[in-house]
Coordinates of C-alpha atoms in Angstrom, one line a residue:
X26 CA -32.1 3.2 2.7
X27 CA -32.1 -0.6 2.3
X28 CA -28.9 -2.4 3.2
X29 CA -27.6 -5.9 2.8
X30 CA -26.7 -7.4 6.2
X31 CA -23.0 -7.8 6.8
X32 CA -21.0 -11.0 6.8
X33 CA -18.7 -11.7 9.8
X34 CA -15.2 -11.7 8.3
X35 CA -14.0 -14.0 11.1
X36 CA -16.7 -16.7 10.8
X37 CA -18.3 -16.2 7.4
X38 CA -21.7 -16.2 9.0
X39 CA -24.4 -14.1 7.2
X40 CA -27.9 -13.1 7.9
X41 CA -29.3 -13.3 4.4
X42 CA -29.5 -16.1 1.8
X43 CA -26.7 -16.4 -0.6
X44 CA -27.3 -15.4 -4.2
X45 CA -25.7 -18.0 -6.4
X46 CA -26.8 -17.0 -9.9
X47 CA -24.0 -16.2 -12.3
X48 CA -23.4 -12.6 -13.4
X49 CA -25.8 -11.5 -16.2
X50 CA -23.6 -8.8 -17.8
X51 CA -20.3 -10.7 -17.8
X52 CA -20.0 -14.4 -18.6
X53 CA -18.7 -16.2 -15.5
X54 CA -17.7 -19.3 -17.4
X55 CA -14.7 -20.0 -19.6
X56 CA -15.4 -19.9 -23.3
X57 CA -17.2 -22.9 -24.8
X58 CA -18.3 -25.2 -22.0
X59 CA -20.9 -25.7 -19.3
X60 CA -19.1 -28.6 -17.8
X61 CA -19.0 -29.0 -14.0
X62 CA -16.1 -30.4 -12.0
X63 CA -17.1 -33.5 -9.9
X64 CA -17.9 -32.5 -6.3
X65 CA -15.3 -34.8 -4.9
X66 CA -12.4 -33.0 -6.6
X67 CA -9.5 -31.9 -4.5
X68 CA -8.3 -28.4 -5.1
X69 CA -5.4 -26.4 -3.6
X70 CA -5.6 -22.6 -3.0
X71 CA -2.4 -20.7 -2.3
X72 CA -2.3 -17.1 -1.1
X73 CA -2.5 -14.7 1.8
X74 CA -5.6 -15.0 4.0
X75 CA -6.6 -13.6 7.4
X76 CA -5.1 -12.4 9.6
X77 CA -3.0 -10.7 6.9
X78 CA -4.4 -7.4 5.9
X79 CA -5.4 -5.9 2.5
X80 CA -7.7 -6.6 -0.3
X81 CA -5.9 -9.6 -1.7
X82 CA -6.0 -11.4 1.7
X83 CA -9.7 -10.6 2.1
X84 CA -10.4 -11.8 -1.4
X85 CA -8.5 -15.1 -0.9
X86 CA -10.3 -15.6 2.5
X87 CA -13.7 -15.2 0.9
X88 CA -12.8 -17.5 -2.0
X89 CA -11.5 -20.1 0.5
X90 CA -14.9 -20.1 2.2
X91 CA -16.8 -20.3 -1.0
X92 CA -14.7 -23.1 -2.5
X93 CA -14.8 -25.1 0.8
X94 CA -18.5 -25.6 0.3
X95 CA -18.0 -27.1 -3.2
X96 CA -14.9 -29.3 -3.2
X97 CA -12.2 -30.8 -1.0
X98 CA -10.0 -27.8 -0.5
X99 CA -6.5 -27.5 0.8
X100 CA -5.6 -23.9 1.4
X101 CA -2.0 -22.7 2.2
X102 CA -1.4 -19.2 3.4
X103 CA 1.7 -17.3 4.6
X104 CA 3.6 -18.3 7.7
X105 CA 5.3 -15.0 7.9
X106 CA 4.3 -11.5 6.7
X107 CA 5.5 -10.5 3.3
X108 CA 7.8 -7.6 2.9
X109 CA 6.6 -4.0 3.2
X110 CA 6.3 -4.0 -0.6
X111 CA 3.1 -6.0 -0.3
X112 CA 1.5 -4.1 2.6
X113 CA 2.6 -0.5 2.9
X114 CA 2.3 0.7 6.4
X115 CA 3.4 -0.4 9.9
X116 CA 1.3 -3.4 10.5
X117 CA 0.9 -6.5 8.2
X118 CA -2.2 -7.8 10.1
X119 CA -5.8 -6.8 9.8
X120 CA -6.8 -4.6 12.8
X121 CA -8.8 -6.7 15.2
X122 CA -7.7 -10.0 13.6
X123 CA -4.2 -10.3 14.9
X124 CA -4.8 -13.7 16.6
X125 CA -7.3 -15.0 14.1
X126 CA -6.6 -18.2 12.2
X127 CA -8.9 -19.2 9.4
X128 CA -10.3 -22.7 9.8
X129 CA -9.0 -25.2 7.3
X130 CA -5.9 -23.1 6.3
X131 CA -2.3 -24.2 6.7
X132 CA -0.1 -21.3 7.5
X133 CA 3.0 -22.9 5.9
X134 CA 4.3 -20.6 3.1
X135 CA 7.2 -18.1 3.4
X136 CA 7.1 -16.3 0.0
X137 CA 10.9 -15.5 0.2
X138 CA 12.1 -19.0 1.4
X139 CA 12.5 -21.7 -1.3
X140 CA 12.6 -24.4 1.4
X141 CA 9.1 -23.4 2.4
X142 CA 7.9 -23.4 -1.2
X143 CA 9.0 -27.0 -1.5
X144 CA 7.4 -27.9 1.8
X145 CA 4.1 -26.3 0.6
X146 CA 4.3 -28.3 -2.7
X147 CA 4.8 -31.5 -0.8
X148 CA 1.8 -30.8 1.4
X149 CA -0.3 -30.3 -1.7
X150 CA 1.0 -33.5 -3.3
X151 CA 0.4 -35.5 -0.1
X152 CA -3.2 -34.1 0.0
X153 CA -3.9 -35.5 -3.5
X154 CA -4.9 -32.2 -5.0
X155 CA -5.7 -32.2 -8.8
X156 CA -5.6 -28.5 -9.4
X157 CA -4.1 -25.5 -7.6
X158 CA -5.5 -21.9 -7.7
X159 CA -2.9 -19.2 -7.3
X160 CA -3.8 -15.5 -7.0
X161 CA -1.6 -13.2 -9.2
X162 CA -1.2 -9.5 -8.5
X163 CA 2.4 -8.5 -7.9
X164 CA 5.9 -9.5 -9.2
X165 CA 7.0 -9.9 -5.6
X166 CA 5.1 -13.2 -5.8
X167 CA 6.9 -14.2 -9.1
X168 CA 9.7 -16.5 -7.9
X169 CA 7.5 -18.4 -5.5
X170 CA 4.6 -18.7 -8.0
X171 CA 6.9 -19.8 -10.8
X172 CA 8.6 -22.5 -8.8
X173 CA 5.3 -23.9 -7.4
X174 CA 3.6 -23.9 -10.8
X175 CA 6.6 -25.7 -12.4
X176 CA 7.1 -28.2 -9.6
X177 CA 3.5 -29.1 -9.4
X178 CA 3.0 -29.1 -13.2
X179 CA 5.7 -31.7 -13.7
X180 CA 3.8 -33.9 -11.3
X181 CA 0.5 -33.6 -13.2
X182 CA -1.1 -30.8 -11.2
X183 CA -2.7 -28.0 -13.2
X184 CA -2.5 -24.4 -12.0
X185 CA -5.3 -21.8 -12.3
X186 CA -4.0 -18.3 -12.1
X187 CA -6.6 -15.9 -10.6
X188 CA -5.2 -12.6 -12.0
X189 CA -6.2 -9.5 -10.1
X190 CA -3.8 -7.7 -12.5
X191 CA -2.0 -9.4 -15.4
X192 CA 0.6 -6.7 -15.1
X193 CA 1.1 -4.6 -11.9
X194 CA -0.2 -1.1 -11.8
X195 CA 2.4 1.4 -13.1
X196 CA 4.4 -1.4 -14.6
X197 CA 8.0 -1.2 -15.7
X198 CA 9.5 -3.3 -18.4
X199 CA 11.1 -5.5 -15.8
X200 CA 7.8 -6.1 -14.1
X201 CA 6.1 -7.0 -17.4
X202 CA 8.9 -9.5 -18.2
X203 CA 8.6 -11.1 -14.8
X204 CA 4.8 -11.3 -15.2
X205 CA 5.0 -13.0 -18.6
X206 CA 7.7 -15.4 -17.2
X207 CA 5.3 -16.6 -14.6
X208 CA 2.0 -16.5 -16.5
X209 CA 3.4 -18.4 -19.5
X210 CA 3.4 -21.4 -17.1
X211 CA -0.4 -21.4 -17.0
X212 CA -3.2 -22.6 -19.2
X213 CA -6.2 -21.8 -17.0
X214 CA -7.0 -18.2 -15.9
X215 CA -9.7 -16.3 -14.1
X216 CA -9.8 -12.5 -14.4
X217 CA -12.1 -9.8 -13.2
X218 CA -12.4 -7.8 -16.5
X219 CA -12.5 -8.3 -20.2
X220 CA -9.5 -6.0 -20.6
X221 CA -7.3 -8.4 -18.5
X222 CA -8.5 -11.3 -20.7
X223 CA -7.2 -9.5 -23.8
X224 CA -3.8 -8.9 -22.1
X225 CA -3.6 -12.6 -21.2
X226 CA -4.3 -13.7 -24.8
X227 CA -1.5 -11.4 -26.0
X228 CA 0.8 -13.5 -23.8
X229 CA -0.8 -16.9 -24.4
X230 CA -3.3 -16.9 -27.4
X231 CA -4.7 -20.3 -26.8
X232 CA -5.3 -20.4 -23.0
X233 CA -8.7 -20.8 -21.4
X234 CA -9.8 -17.6 -19.6
X235 CA -12.9 -17.1 -17.5
X236 CA -14.1 -13.6 -16.8
X237 CA -16.0 -12.9 -13.6
X238 CA -16.6 -9.5 -11.9
X239 CA -15.0 -8.8 -8.6
X240 CA -17.4 -10.1 -5.9
X241 CA -19.0 -7.8 -3.4
X242 CA -17.3 -7.5 0.1
X243 CA -20.2 -7.9 2.5
X244 CA -18.4 -8.1 5.8
X245 CA -18.0 -4.4 6.6
X246 CA -20.3 -3.4 9.5
X247 CA -23.0 -0.8 9.4
X248 CA -22.2 1.8 12.1
X249 CA -24.7 2.4 14.9
X250 CA -23.5 6.0 15.2
X251 CA -23.0 7.5 11.7
X252 CA -20.4 10.2 11.3
X253 CA -21.8 13.7 11.1
X254 CA -22.2 15.2 7.6
X255 CA -20.4 18.3 6.5
X256 CA -22.0 19.1 3.1
X257 CA -25.0 18.4 0.9
X258 CA -22.9 16.0 -1.1
X259 CA -20.4 13.8 0.7
X260 CA -17.8 12.2 -1.6
X261 CA -15.4 9.4 -0.7
X262 CA -12.2 8.4 -2.4
X263 CA -11.1 5.1 -0.8
X264 CA -8.0 3.0 -1.2
X265 CA -4.3 3.4 -1.6
X266 CA -3.4 6.7 -3.2
X267 CA -1.2 5.9 -6.3
X268 CA -0.4 7.9 -9.4
X269 CA -2.6 5.9 -11.7
X270 CA -5.7 6.7 -9.5
X271 CA -5.7 10.4 -10.6
X272 CA -5.7 12.1 -7.3
X273 CA -4.4 15.3 -8.8
X274 CA -7.4 15.3 -11.3
X275 CA -9.8 14.9 -8.4
X276 CA -8.2 17.8 -6.5
X277 CA -8.4 20.1 -9.6
X278 CA -12.1 19.1 -9.9
X279 CA -12.7 19.9 -6.2
X280 CA -11.0 23.3 -6.7
X281 CA -13.6 24.2 -9.3
X282 CA -16.3 23.0 -6.9
X283 CA -15.1 25.2 -4.0
X284 CA -18.3 27.3 -4.1
X285 CA -20.5 24.2 -4.2
X286 CA -21.9 22.3 -1.2
X287 CA -19.5 19.4 -1.6
X288 CA -17.0 17.7 0.8
X289 CA -14.4 15.1 -0.1
X290 CA -12.8 12.5 2.1
X291 CA -9.6 10.8 0.8
X292 CA -9.2 7.7 2.9
X293 CA -6.3 5.4 2.4
X294 CA -2.5 5.1 2.6
X295 CA -0.7 7.6 0.4
X296 CA 1.9 5.9 -1.9
X297 CA 2.6 8.9 -4.1
X298 CA 6.2 10.1 -4.1
X299 CA 5.1 13.6 -5.1
X300 CA 4.3 15.1 -1.7
X301 CA 3.0 18.3 -3.2
X302 CA -0.3 16.6 -4.1
X303 CA -0.9 15.6 -0.5
X304 CA 0.1 19.0 0.8
X305 CA -2.4 20.5 -1.6
X306 CA -5.2 18.3 -0.4
X307 CA -4.4 19.1 3.2
X308 CA -4.6 22.8 2.5
X309 CA -8.1 22.6 1.0
X310 CA -10.9 23.4 3.4
X311 CA -13.4 21.1 1.8
X312 CA -11.1 18.0 1.7
X313 CA -10.3 15.6 4.5
X314 CA -7.2 13.4 4.3
X315 CA -7.0 10.1 6.2
X316 CA -3.5 8.8 5.4
X317 CA -3.6 5.4 7.0
X318 CA -4.9 1.8 6.8
X319 CA -8.5 1.9 8.1
X320 CA -10.3 -0.6 10.3
X321 CA -13.5 -2.3 9.2
X322 CA -15.5 -0.1 11.5
X323 CA -13.9 3.1 10.0
X324 CA -14.6 1.8 6.5
X325 CA -18.3 1.2 7.4
X326 CA -18.6 4.7 8.9
X327 CA -17.1 6.4 5.8
X328 CA -19.2 4.5 3.3
X329 CA -22.3 5.0 5.3
X330 CA -21.8 8.7 5.5
X331 CA -20.9 9.3 1.8
X332 CA -23.4 10.0 -0.9
X333 CA -21.1 8.7 -3.7
X334 CA -17.7 7.1 -4.2
X335 CA -15.4 8.9 -6.6
X336 CA -12.8 7.1 -8.6
X337 CA -10.9 9.4 -11.0
X338 CA -8.6 6.6 -12.2
X339 CA -6.4 7.1 -15.3
X340 CA -6.2 3.4 -15.8
X341 CA -7.7 0.3 -14.1
X342 CA -7.9 -3.4 -14.5
X343 CA -10.6 -4.0 -11.9
X344 CA -11.1 -2.6 -8.5
X345 CA -12.4 -3.9 -5.2
X346 CA -13.6 -0.4 -4.2
X347 CA -16.7 -0.6 -6.5
X348 CA -17.9 -3.9 -4.8
X349 CA -17.6 -2.2 -1.4
X350 CA -19.5 0.8 -2.7
X351 CA -22.3 -1.5 -4.0
X352 CA -22.5 -3.3 -0.7
X353 CA -23.4 0.0 0.9
X354 CA -25.6 0.8 -2.0
X355 CA -23.6 3.8 -3.0
X356 CA -23.3 5.1 -6.6
X357 CA -19.9 5.5 -8.2
X358 CA -18.7 8.7 -10.0
X359 CA -15.7 7.5 -12.0
X360 CA -13.6 7.6 -15.1
X361 CA -15.0 6.1 -18.3
X362 CA -12.3 3.4 -18.8
X363 CA -12.7 -0.3 -19.5
X364 CA -12.0 -1.7 -16.0
X365 CA -14.6 0.5 -14.5
X366 CA -17.1 0.8 -17.4
X367 CA -17.8 -3.0 -17.1
X368 CA -19.1 -2.5 -13.5
X369 CA -20.6 1.1 -13.5
X370 CA -23.6 1.7 -15.8
X371 CA -23.7 5.5 -16.6
X372 CA -26.8 7.0 -15.2
X373 CA -27.9 3.7 -13.6
X374 CA -25.4 2.7 -10.9
X375 CA -23.2 5.8 -11.2
X376 CA -21.8 8.5 -13.4
X377 CA -18.9 8.2 -15.8
X378 CA -16.6 11.0 -17.0
X379 CA -13.7 11.1 -19.5
X380 CA -10.4 10.2 -17.8
X381 CA -7.8 12.8 -17.0
X382 CA -10.2 15.8 -17.5
X383 CA -10.9 17.7 -14.2
X384 CA -13.6 19.9 -15.7
X385 CA -15.5 16.8 -16.9
X386 CA -15.2 15.2 -13.5
X387 CA -16.4 18.4 -11.8
X388 CA -19.4 18.6 -14.1
X389 CA -20.4 15.0 -13.3
X390 CA -20.1 15.8 -9.6
X391 CA -22.1 19.0 -10.1
X392 CA -24.8 17.2 -12.0
X393 CA -25.0 14.6 -9.3
X394 CA -25.3 17.3 -6.7
X395 CA -28.2 19.1 -8.4
X396 CA -30.2 16.1 -9.7
X397 CA -29.4 13.0 -7.7
X398 CA -31.0 10.0 -9.3
X399 CA -32.4 7.1 -7.3
X400 CA -29.8 4.3 -7.9
X401 CA -30.2 2.0 -4.9
X402 CA -32.3 -0.6 -6.6
X403 CA -30.1 -0.9 -9.7
X404 CA -27.1 -1.1 -7.5
X405 CA -28.7 -3.9 -5.4
X406 CA -29.4 -5.8 -8.6
X407 CA -25.8 -5.4 -9.8
X408 CA -24.5 -6.5 -6.4
X409 CA -26.6 -9.7 -6.5
X410 CA -24.6 -10.9 -9.5
X411 CA -21.3 -10.3 -7.9
X412 CA -21.0 -13.1 -5.3
X413 CA -18.3 -15.2 -4.0
X414 CA -20.4 -18.3 -4.7
X415 CA -20.6 -17.5 -8.4
X416 CA -16.8 -16.8 -8.5
X417 CA -16.2 -20.2 -6.9
X418 CA -18.5 -21.9 -9.4
X419 CA -16.8 -20.0 -12.2
X420 CA -13.5 -21.5 -11.2
X421 CA -15.0 -25.0 -10.9
X422 CA -16.6 -24.6 -14.3
X423 CA -13.3 -23.6 -15.8
X424 CA -11.5 -26.6 -14.2
X425 CA -14.2 -28.9 -15.3
X426 CA -14.0 -28.1 -19.0
X427 CA -12.7 -30.9 -21.3
X428 CA -9.0 -30.7 -21.9
X429 CA -8.0 -29.6 -25.5

């Protein structure tokens, strides 16, 4: 199997040329303009980066590196770890990166200390930034993001919200109110799916929104000693286990496949309050549960061994799991919902099934087991459009559009 060479997460070094073409299927520019921002522009980036762990920190780290090649960038990360709410589990740091400090990053921001918010804003003002990019994914970030956006906006500095989720997964009314409170301060937005663009326009009908697919994570290593296989079809569910991800649907599907040559690994920290679902998974002989945050090496081993990644989500905005699967050239068996449908082409890069229907998911898995199509080349083509360079350029294009 062909495999793209990994990127070192600590240094950013890579062994293959970067692909900088914009995505073909999803427009990577804001509506109505091809304008480019001048290369001398100063931009601020605020958010968690390495050594903090989790997908958001990895995302912001990769974006920091891509933007650094295109503008004068001032990046501010956390000076203390956020609360457990942000990073469930014991450690807040990426395994193996505890002493790492990303070059060009100021570790100044305490997300729960207003004095530090003001200090970070003053650093940005003194650096002469013209625009600040702020990731948005959780209401824990709301007071800090709101203050910084308002403070900087009154001094002529525009904010670009990079929305991983407009509303948090499994939102309450309070969380939606807080999200709207913050996002109403912005006029420029980048999202990873068309569905999130629609949600933004329901809040702010006249804002400028750029849609760009979640880039591929290419830093996970390829193992030298692959894990042993246990079945003819190895399936992998990867990521935090939350209610909206349909774990109960997946287990019901696996029940109906108990006589088939299929094995499932569920890898990721369990956040479900209902312990009966985990107990059920642990009792199933053809299911393995890894309830913990996994190192890069473990992630590489699991994705290399699996034949397909399975995502039985009941809802989704966008997901970083599909880009990881595409890095390892693995097809995705998933729910046919907007946030996934935009990235998974049924029968080309994976298999889609109606959400919430165990029998339909089981049939998709059974079909894949009996007649496994060759999907490596289509997946490679899709991955080539999902790059950090094109996301960085998407942001610059959005900033460079004429003001209305």
